[in-house]
Amino acid sequence: MARPHFSVFIGTSLDGFIARPDGGIDWLHAVEDPGEDYGFAAFFAGVDTLLVGRNTHQVALGFPEWPYAGKRVVVYSRRGGTATHGESFVAGPPAEVAARLLADGARKVYVDGGATISAFLAADLVDDLVVAILPVVLGDGIRLFQPPLPERGLVLEGSQAYPSGLVQLRYRRAAPPAAEARR
Amino acid sequence: MARPHFSVFIGTSLDGFIARPDGGIDWLHAVEDPGEDYGFAAFFAGVDTLLVGRNTHQVALGFPEWPYAGKRVVVYSRRGGTATHGESFVAGPPAEVAARLLADGARKVYVDGGATISAFLAADLVDDLVVAILPVVLGDGIRLFQPPLPERGLVLEGSQAYPSGLVQLRYRRAAPPAAEARR
């Protein structure tokens, strides 16, 4: 099926949380380093579209400046919403969303937010997954991988440890089993 | 407080599970490599005591050979149990268990099992934590980090990626805040 390329680029606590229960991401400051962006700018330059969940959209709206300037922004939410920066809103099965994104011109999509990432992982539509593990146990919060997800192998492309204690793990989607590929 | 040194050495799926919902660990075979033990033998040689949860104890009992031969084995379980290989059974708050282990001669303790590890993490008694991340999303199972845990920073000592796709992260306990150390 023709579809855009979907990438995840995210940080989690060692216990798998991407935000506090209330969405707070203040704990990410522990690895902030003025001279190190962990490859984010290069990654961000390579995507044309953001597909974000409702919570991630709300976080972005709270920033002093709109962080997604210059990119197509699509909010994945059954509730819809009001576009304040040219966002569009979509809902439905990930495969249908993928087809619609392609039709709208999306080629490289940055998927963000735990629920949205998990929905696209469940549909086996995530092509690249960069997970930065922070040196902290958060204890509770919003998970990156939200059960239930089907069991799925990944291919490790590489890893890198940084002086801040962050370790970045880079995976790509495993090729589907031959039986599936032949269908 | 005088106490033994507590170490964790464990493998998890990328989504944080150490076993399937039924305790199954067959999925660990994905990273089995006859020429690579990921440092386990050296680690195991350095401990004198195993402190394992009831489930981990049951898994060990199911192995063709008793895997903890030559080590003091203590099962952390409120239910007690029957010693078949010289095990002893303890319960109670981790700090009390630590004191009892020390009195019994334990100096280097290998803590294993999600509930037991989480109890000792919650009590801030884990000195070294080696977590091997396997290149698989399992989707469901028994978690390494079982909420609720208090927020806690760790110190990254290093990381290593292996050809199997496993990435080993090595952490040590962060020094307690000065206020706590003075108490």
Short mmCIF file of C-alpha atoms in Angstrom, two decimals:
data_model
loop_
_atom_site.label_atom_id
_atom_site.label_comp_id
_atom_site.label_asym_id
_atom_site.label_seq_id
_atom_site.Cartn_x
_atom_site.Cartn_y
_atom_site.Cartn_z
CA MET A 1 0.00 0.00 0.00
CA ALA A 2 1.37 3.39 -0.90
CA ARG A 3 1.63 5.50 2.22
CA PRO A 4 3.91 8.10 3.78
CA HIS A 5 6.94 7.16 5.84
CA PHE A 6 6.17 7.36 9.57
CA SER A 7 8.86 8.19 12.14
CA VAL A 8 8.88 8.43 15.91
CA PHE A 9 11.46 10.51 17.78
CA ILE A 10 10.80 10.62 21.48
CA GLY A 11 12.27 10.57 24.97
CA THR A 12 11.11 8.31 27.78
CA SER A 13 11.99 7.63 31.37
CA LEU A 14 13.68 4.29 32.03
CA ASP A 15 10.29 3.02 33.16
CA GLY A 16 8.66 3.99 29.86
CA PHE A 17 6.84 7.25 30.54
CA ILE A 18 6.84 10.19 28.13
CA ALA A 19 5.05 12.59 30.47
CA ARG A 20 3.80 12.85 34.03
CA PRO A 21 0.18 11.86 34.70
CA ASP A 22 -0.82 15.50 34.09
CA GLY A 23 1.21 15.71 30.87
CA GLY A 24 4.16 17.46 32.53
CA ILE A 25 7.51 17.22 30.77
CA ASP A 26 9.61 19.32 33.17
CA TRP A 27 11.71 16.21 34.01
CA LEU A 28 13.13 16.29 30.46
CA HIS A 29 15.19 19.28 31.59
CA ALA A 30 17.53 16.83 33.36
CA VAL A 31 19.17 16.09 30.00
CA GLU A 32 18.99 19.56 28.48
CA ASP A 33 22.35 20.61 27.11
CA PRO A 34 22.78 23.90 25.22
CA GLY A 35 25.27 22.30 22.84
CA GLU A 36 23.40 19.07 22.17
CA ASP A 37 20.03 18.56 20.53
CA TYR A 38 20.39 14.76 20.22
CA GLY A 39 19.84 14.99 16.47
CA PHE A 40 16.40 16.54 16.73
CA ALA A 41 16.93 19.49 14.36
CA ALA A 42 18.20 17.21 11.61
CA PHE A 43 15.31 14.81 12.17
CA PHE A 44 12.77 17.62 12.21
CA ALA A 45 14.18 19.12 9.00
CA GLY A 46 13.53 15.79 7.27
CA VAL A 47 9.79 15.60 7.92
CA ASP A 48 7.07 17.49 6.10
CA THR A 49 4.15 16.59 8.34
CA LEU A 50 3.40 16.16 12.03
CA LEU A 51 0.74 13.76 13.16
CA VAL A 52 0.15 14.44 16.83
CA GLY A 53 -2.37 13.36 19.42
CA ARG A 54 -4.73 15.74 21.15
CA ASN A 55 -2.58 15.98 24.30
CA THR A 56 0.61 16.68 22.36
CA HIS A 57 -1.28 19.32 20.40
CA GLN A 58 -2.35 20.96 23.65
CA VAL A 59 1.25 20.94 24.91
CA ALA A 60 2.40 22.55 21.64
CA LEU A 61 -0.30 25.23 21.93
CA GLY A 62 1.09 26.10 25.36
CA PHE A 63 4.57 26.87 24.05
CA PRO A 64 5.56 30.57 23.74
CA GLU A 65 6.00 30.00 19.99
CA TRP A 66 4.22 27.50 17.77
CA PRO A 67 6.85 24.73 17.58
CA TYR A 68 5.65 23.27 14.28
CA ALA A 69 6.02 26.36 12.09
CA GLY A 70 6.54 25.48 8.43
CA LYS A 71 5.14 21.95 8.74
CA ARG A 72 1.78 20.43 7.89
CA VAL A 73 0.20 19.61 11.24
CA VAL A 74 -2.50 16.97 11.57
CA VAL A 75 -4.14 16.26 14.93
CA TYR A 76 -5.29 12.68 15.40
CA SER A 77 -8.37 13.02 17.55
CA ARG A 78 -11.91 11.76 17.49
CA ARG A 79 -13.04 15.00 19.12
CA GLY A 80 -11.86 17.31 16.35
CA GLY A 81 -10.86 20.82 17.37
CA THR A 82 -10.24 24.35 16.23
CA ALA A 83 -7.35 25.15 13.94
CA THR A 84 -5.29 28.02 15.32
CA HIS A 85 -2.13 27.44 13.27
CA GLY A 86 -3.53 25.80 10.15
CA GLU A 87 -3.86 22.37 11.72
CA SER A 88 -6.26 19.83 10.34
CA PHE A 89 -7.99 17.13 12.38
CA VAL A 90 -8.37 13.50 11.44
CA ALA A 91 -9.76 10.35 13.02
CA GLY A 92 -10.24 6.76 11.98
CA PRO A 93 -8.12 3.66 11.53
CA PRO A 94 -4.41 4.39 11.06
CA ALA A 95 -4.34 2.81 7.56
CA GLU A 96 -7.11 5.17 6.42
CA VAL A 97 -5.35 8.13 8.00
CA ALA A 98 -2.14 7.09 6.22
CA ALA A 99 -3.91 7.03 2.86
CA ARG A 100 -5.48 10.41 3.50
CA LEU A 101 -2.14 11.91 4.56
CA LEU A 102 -0.57 10.63 1.35
CA ALA A 103 -3.36 12.11 -0.74
CA ASP A 104 -2.81 15.42 1.06
CA GLY A 105 0.86 15.40 0.03
CA ALA A 106 2.51 14.03 3.16
CA ARG A 107 5.63 11.96 2.50
CA LYS A 108 7.62 12.01 5.76
CA VAL A 109 5.48 12.07 8.86
CA TYR A 110 6.64 12.64 12.45
CA VAL A 111 4.21 10.80 14.71
CA ASP A 112 4.08 12.12 18.28
CA GLY A 113 2.13 11.41 21.44
CA GLY A 114 1.74 8.12 23.29
CA ALA A 115 -1.76 7.21 22.13
CA THR A 116 -1.08 8.16 18.50
CA ILE A 117 2.28 6.37 18.39
CA SER A 118 0.72 3.28 19.98
CA ALA A 119 -2.15 3.28 17.47
CA PHE A 120 0.29 3.45 14.55
CA LEU A 121 2.56 0.82 16.11
CA ALA A 122 -0.43 -1.49 16.55
CA ALA A 123 -1.16 -1.03 12.84
CA ASP A 124 2.50 -1.75 12.00
CA LEU A 125 2.85 1.62 10.29
CA VAL A 126 5.88 2.98 12.17
CA ASP A 127 8.96 2.79 9.94
CA ASP A 128 11.56 4.38 12.22
CA LEU A 129 11.56 4.60 15.98
CA VAL A 130 14.13 6.69 17.85
CA VAL A 131 13.72 6.29 21.60
CA ALA A 132 15.89 8.26 23.99
CA ILE A 133 16.03 6.67 27.43
CA LEU A 134 16.55 9.24 30.17
CA PRO A 135 18.40 8.26 33.37
CA VAL A 136 15.35 8.57 35.57
CA VAL A 137 12.62 6.37 36.96
CA LEU A 138 9.52 8.54 36.86
CA GLY A 139 7.20 6.11 38.62
CA ASP A 140 3.95 7.07 36.92
CA GLY A 141 2.66 8.92 33.90
CA ILE A 142 1.68 8.61 30.25
CA ARG A 143 3.25 5.61 28.57
CA LEU A 144 5.00 5.53 25.20
CA PHE A 145 3.82 1.97 24.58
CA GLN A 146 0.18 1.73 25.54
CA PRO A 147 -1.14 -1.83 25.91
CA PRO A 148 -2.49 -3.79 24.28
CA LEU A 149 -0.01 -3.86 21.42
CA PRO A 150 0.72 -6.88 19.25
CA GLU A 151 4.10 -8.52 19.74
CA ARG A 152 6.53 -7.16 17.16
CA GLY A 153 10.24 -7.46 16.57
CA LEU A 154 12.28 -4.40 15.64
CA VAL A 155 15.66 -4.00 14.00
CA LEU A 156 18.24 -2.09 16.03
CA GLU A 157 20.04 0.39 13.80
CA GLY A 158 22.30 1.77 16.48
CA SER A 159 22.56 3.36 19.88
CA GLN A 160 24.43 6.25 21.41
CA ALA A 161 25.11 7.28 24.98
CA TYR A 162 25.49 10.99 25.78
CA PRO A 163 27.29 12.73 28.66
CA SER A 164 23.90 13.75 30.08
CA GLY A 165 23.14 10.07 30.72
CA LEU A 166 20.64 9.87 27.88
CA VAL A 167 20.93 6.80 25.65
CA GLN A 168 19.37 7.01 22.24
CA LEU A 169 18.14 3.76 20.66
CA ARG A 170 17.42 3.76 16.94
CA TYR A 171 15.17 1.06 15.49
CA ARG A 172 13.50 0.43 12.18
CA ARG A 173 10.46 -1.61 11.37
CA ALA A 174 11.21 -5.28 10.74
CA ALA A 175 10.23 -6.59 7.33
CA PRO A 176 6.92 -8.41 7.53
CA PRO A 177 7.08 -12.22 7.49
CA ALA A 178 7.24 -13.66 3.97
CA ALA A 179 3.75 -15.11 4.25
CA GLU A 180 2.36 -11.67 4.95
CA ALA A 181 4.42 -10.06 2.21
CA ARG A 182 3.00 -12.48 -0.36
CA ARG A 183 -0.61 -11.75 0.48
CA MET B 1 23.05 1.86 57.53
CA ALA B 2 25.24 -1.17 56.95
CA ARG B 3 23.67 -3.41 54.35
CA PRO B 4 24.68 -5.65 51.47
CA HIS B 5 25.21 -4.30 47.97
CA PHE B 6 22.15 -4.90 45.78
CA SER B 7 22.43 -5.41 42.03
CA VAL B 8 19.90 -5.93 39.26
CA PHE B 9 20.83 -7.61 35.98
CA ILE B 10 17.85 -8.13 33.75
CA GLY B 11 16.46 -8.06 30.23
CA THR B 12 13.29 -6.29 29.18
CA SER B 13 11.31 -5.74 26.03
CA LEU B 14 11.41 -2.19 24.64
CA ASP B 15 8.01 -1.70 26.27
CA GLY B 16 9.33 -2.68 29.68
CA PHE B 17 8.21 -6.27 30.20
CA ILE B 18 10.42 -8.96 31.71
CA ALA B 19 8.00 -11.83 31.06
CA ARG B 20 4.73 -12.60 29.34
CA PRO B 21 1.53 -12.35 31.40
CA ASP B 22 1.94 -16.07 32.26
CA GLY B 23 5.62 -15.64 33.18
CA GLY B 24 6.88 -16.93 29.83
CA ILE B 25 10.39 -15.93 28.80
CA ASP B 26 10.59 -17.77 25.46
CA TRP B 27 10.91 -14.41 23.66
CA LEU B 28 14.36 -13.94 25.25
CA HIS B 29 15.61 -16.56 22.77
CA ALA B 30 15.56 -13.86 20.08
CA VAL B 31 18.88 -12.56 21.44
CA GLU B 32 20.45 -15.89 22.40
CA ASP B 33 23.94 -16.16 20.99
CA PRO B 34 26.17 -19.14 21.81
CA GLY B 35 29.25 -16.94 21.94
CA GLU B 36 27.79 -14.08 23.96
CA ASP B 37 26.46 -14.08 27.50
CA TYR B 38 26.21 -10.28 27.77
CA GLY B 39 28.45 -10.32 30.82
CA PHE B 40 26.15 -12.49 32.89
CA ALA B 41 28.69 -15.11 34.00
CA ALA B 42 31.06 -12.42 35.29
CA PHE B 43 28.20 -10.67 37.04
CA PHE B 44 26.91 -13.90 38.57
CA ALA B 45 30.39 -14.86 39.79
CA GLY B 46 30.49 -11.59 41.73
CA VAL B 47 27.39 -12.17 43.86
CA ASP B 48 27.08 -14.40 46.90
CA THR B 49 23.33 -14.25 47.36
CA LEU B 50 20.18 -14.25 45.23
CA LEU B 51 17.09 -12.48 46.42
CA VAL B 52 14.27 -13.53 44.12
CA GLY B 53 10.53 -13.14 44.06
CA ARG B 54 8.14 -16.05 44.25
CA ASN B 55 7.53 -16.13 40.49
CA THR B 56 11.23 -16.06 39.65
CA HIS B 57 11.75 -18.85 42.17
CA GLN B 58 9.08 -20.92 40.41
CA VAL B 59 10.74 -20.30 37.03
CA ALA B 60 14.11 -21.41 38.48
CA LEU B 61 12.51 -24.56 39.92
CA GLY B 62 11.29 -25.40 36.42
CA PHE B 63 14.77 -25.39 34.90
CA PRO B 64 16.38 -28.79 34.16
CA GLU B 65 19.16 -27.88 36.63
CA TRP B 66 18.97 -25.62 39.64
CA PRO B 67 20.43 -22.40 38.20
CA TYR B 68 21.58 -20.94 41.50
CA ALA B 69 23.92 -23.74 42.60
CA GLY B 70 26.62 -22.49 44.96
CA LYS B 71 24.76 -19.31 45.97
CA ARG B 72 22.70 -18.42 49.01
CA VAL B 73 19.12 -18.15 47.73
CA VAL B 74 16.51 -16.13 49.54
CA VAL B 75 12.92 -15.99 48.30
CA TYR B 76 11.12 -12.74 49.04
CA SER B 77 7.54 -13.82 49.56
CA ARG B 78 4.84 -13.27 52.14
CA ARG B 79 3.57 -16.78 51.49
CA GLY B 80 6.75 -18.60 52.50
CA GLY B 81 7.40 -21.91 50.79
CA THR B 82 9.28 -25.18 50.93
CA ALA B 83 13.04 -25.22 50.54
CA THR B 84 14.08 -27.75 47.91
CA HIS B 85 17.60 -26.43 47.28
CA GLY B 86 18.45 -24.86 50.62
CA GLU B 87 16.49 -21.68 49.95
CA SER B 88 15.27 -19.52 52.79
CA PHE B 89 12.13 -17.38 52.71
CA VAL B 90 11.82 -13.82 53.94
CA ALA B 91 9.16 -11.13 54.01
CA GLY B 92 8.89 -7.63 55.38
CA PRO B 93 10.08 -4.16 54.46
CA PRO B 94 13.16 -4.13 52.22
CA ALA B 95 15.29 -2.31 54.81
CA GLU B 96 14.60 -5.06 57.35
CA VAL B 97 15.29 -7.74 54.78
CA ALA B 98 18.57 -5.98 53.95
CA ALA B 99 19.62 -6.00 57.60
CA ARG B 100 18.73 -9.66 57.95
CA LEU B 101 20.63 -10.58 54.77
CA LEU B 102 23.70 -8.78 56.11
CA ALA B 103 23.43 -10.61 59.42
CA ASP B 104 23.23 -13.87 57.49
CA GLY B 105 26.49 -13.08 55.71
CA ALA B 106 25.25 -11.66 52.40
CA ARG B 107 27.51 -8.98 50.91
CA LYS B 108 26.67 -8.90 47.18
CA VAL B 109 23.04 -9.61 46.40
CA TYR B 110 21.51 -10.21 42.97
CA VAL B 111 17.90 -9.05 43.14
CA ASP B 112 15.61 -10.62 40.56
CA GLY B 113 11.94 -10.55 39.67
CA GLY B 114 9.76 -7.53 38.86
CA ALA B 115 7.95 -7.22 42.18
CA THR B 116 11.09 -7.74 44.25
CA ILE B 117 13.18 -5.36 42.16
CA SER B 118 10.42 -2.74 42.33
CA ALA B 119 10.13 -3.11 46.12
CA PHE B 120 13.88 -2.58 46.53
CA LEU B 121 13.90 0.31 44.04
CA ALA B 122 11.08 1.94 45.96
CA ALA B 123 13.18 1.66 49.11
CA ASP B 124 16.20 3.12 47.25
CA LEU B 125 18.26 0.02 47.99
CA VAL B 126 19.34 -0.89 44.44
CA ASP B 127 22.99 0.07 43.96
CA ASP B 128 23.56 -1.18 40.41
CA LEU B 129 21.02 -1.68 37.67
CA VAL B 130 21.92 -3.37 34.38
CA VAL B 131 18.99 -3.35 32.00
CA ALA B 132 19.24 -5.05 28.63
CA ILE B 133 16.68 -3.74 26.17
CA LEU B 134 15.64 -6.37 23.64
CA PRO B 135 14.55 -5.29 20.14
CA VAL B 136 10.96 -6.35 20.60
CA VAL B 137 7.68 -4.81 21.65
CA LEU B 138 5.97 -7.52 23.70
CA GLY B 139 2.68 -5.72 24.19
CA ASP B 140 1.75 -7.12 27.57
CA GLY B 141 3.28 -8.96 30.51
CA ILE B 142 5.03 -8.55 33.85
CA ARG B 143 6.74 -5.20 34.21
CA LEU B 144 10.26 -4.53 35.44
CA PHE B 145 9.18 -1.23 36.98
CA GLN B 146 5.91 -1.75 38.80
CA PRO B 147 4.07 1.45 39.73
CA PRO B 148 3.89 3.23 41.98
CA LEU B 149 7.58 3.99 42.33
CA PRO B 150 9.00 7.25 43.63
CA GLU B 151 10.74 9.46 41.07
CA ARG B 152 14.45 8.78 41.17
CA GLY B 153 17.41 9.83 39.07
CA LEU B 154 20.06 7.30 38.11
CA VAL B 155 23.64 7.67 36.95
CA LEU B 156 24.42 6.13 33.56
CA GLU B 157 27.69 4.22 33.76
CA GLY B 158 27.67 3.08 30.15
CA SER B 159 25.82 1.32 27.38
CA GLN B 160 26.63 -1.26 24.77
CA ALA B 161 24.84 -2.43 21.65
CA TYR B 162 25.26 -6.05 20.52
CA PRO B 163 24.86 -7.63 17.08
CA SER B 164 21.69 -9.37 18.30
CA GLY B 165 20.03 -5.98 18.65
CA LEU B 166 20.19 -6.02 22.45
CA VAL B 167 21.36 -2.80 24.09
CA GLN B 168 22.65 -3.03 27.61
CA LEU B 169 22.27 0.04 29.84
CA ARG B 170 24.30 0.19 33.02
CA TYR B 171 23.22 2.51 35.82
CA ARG B 172 24.20 3.07 39.40
CA ARG B 173 22.25 4.55 42.24
CA ALA B 174 22.50 8.31 42.46
CA ALA B 175 23.93 9.66 45.70
CA PRO B 176 21.12 10.73 48.01
CA PRO B 177 20.55 14.48 48.33
CA ALA B 178 22.82 16.10 50.91
CA ALA B 179 19.90 16.70 53.28
CA GLU B 180 19.13 13.00 53.34
CA ALA B 181 22.78 12.01 53.71
CA ARG B 182 23.09 14.17 56.83
CA ARG B 183 20.15 12.57 58.59
#
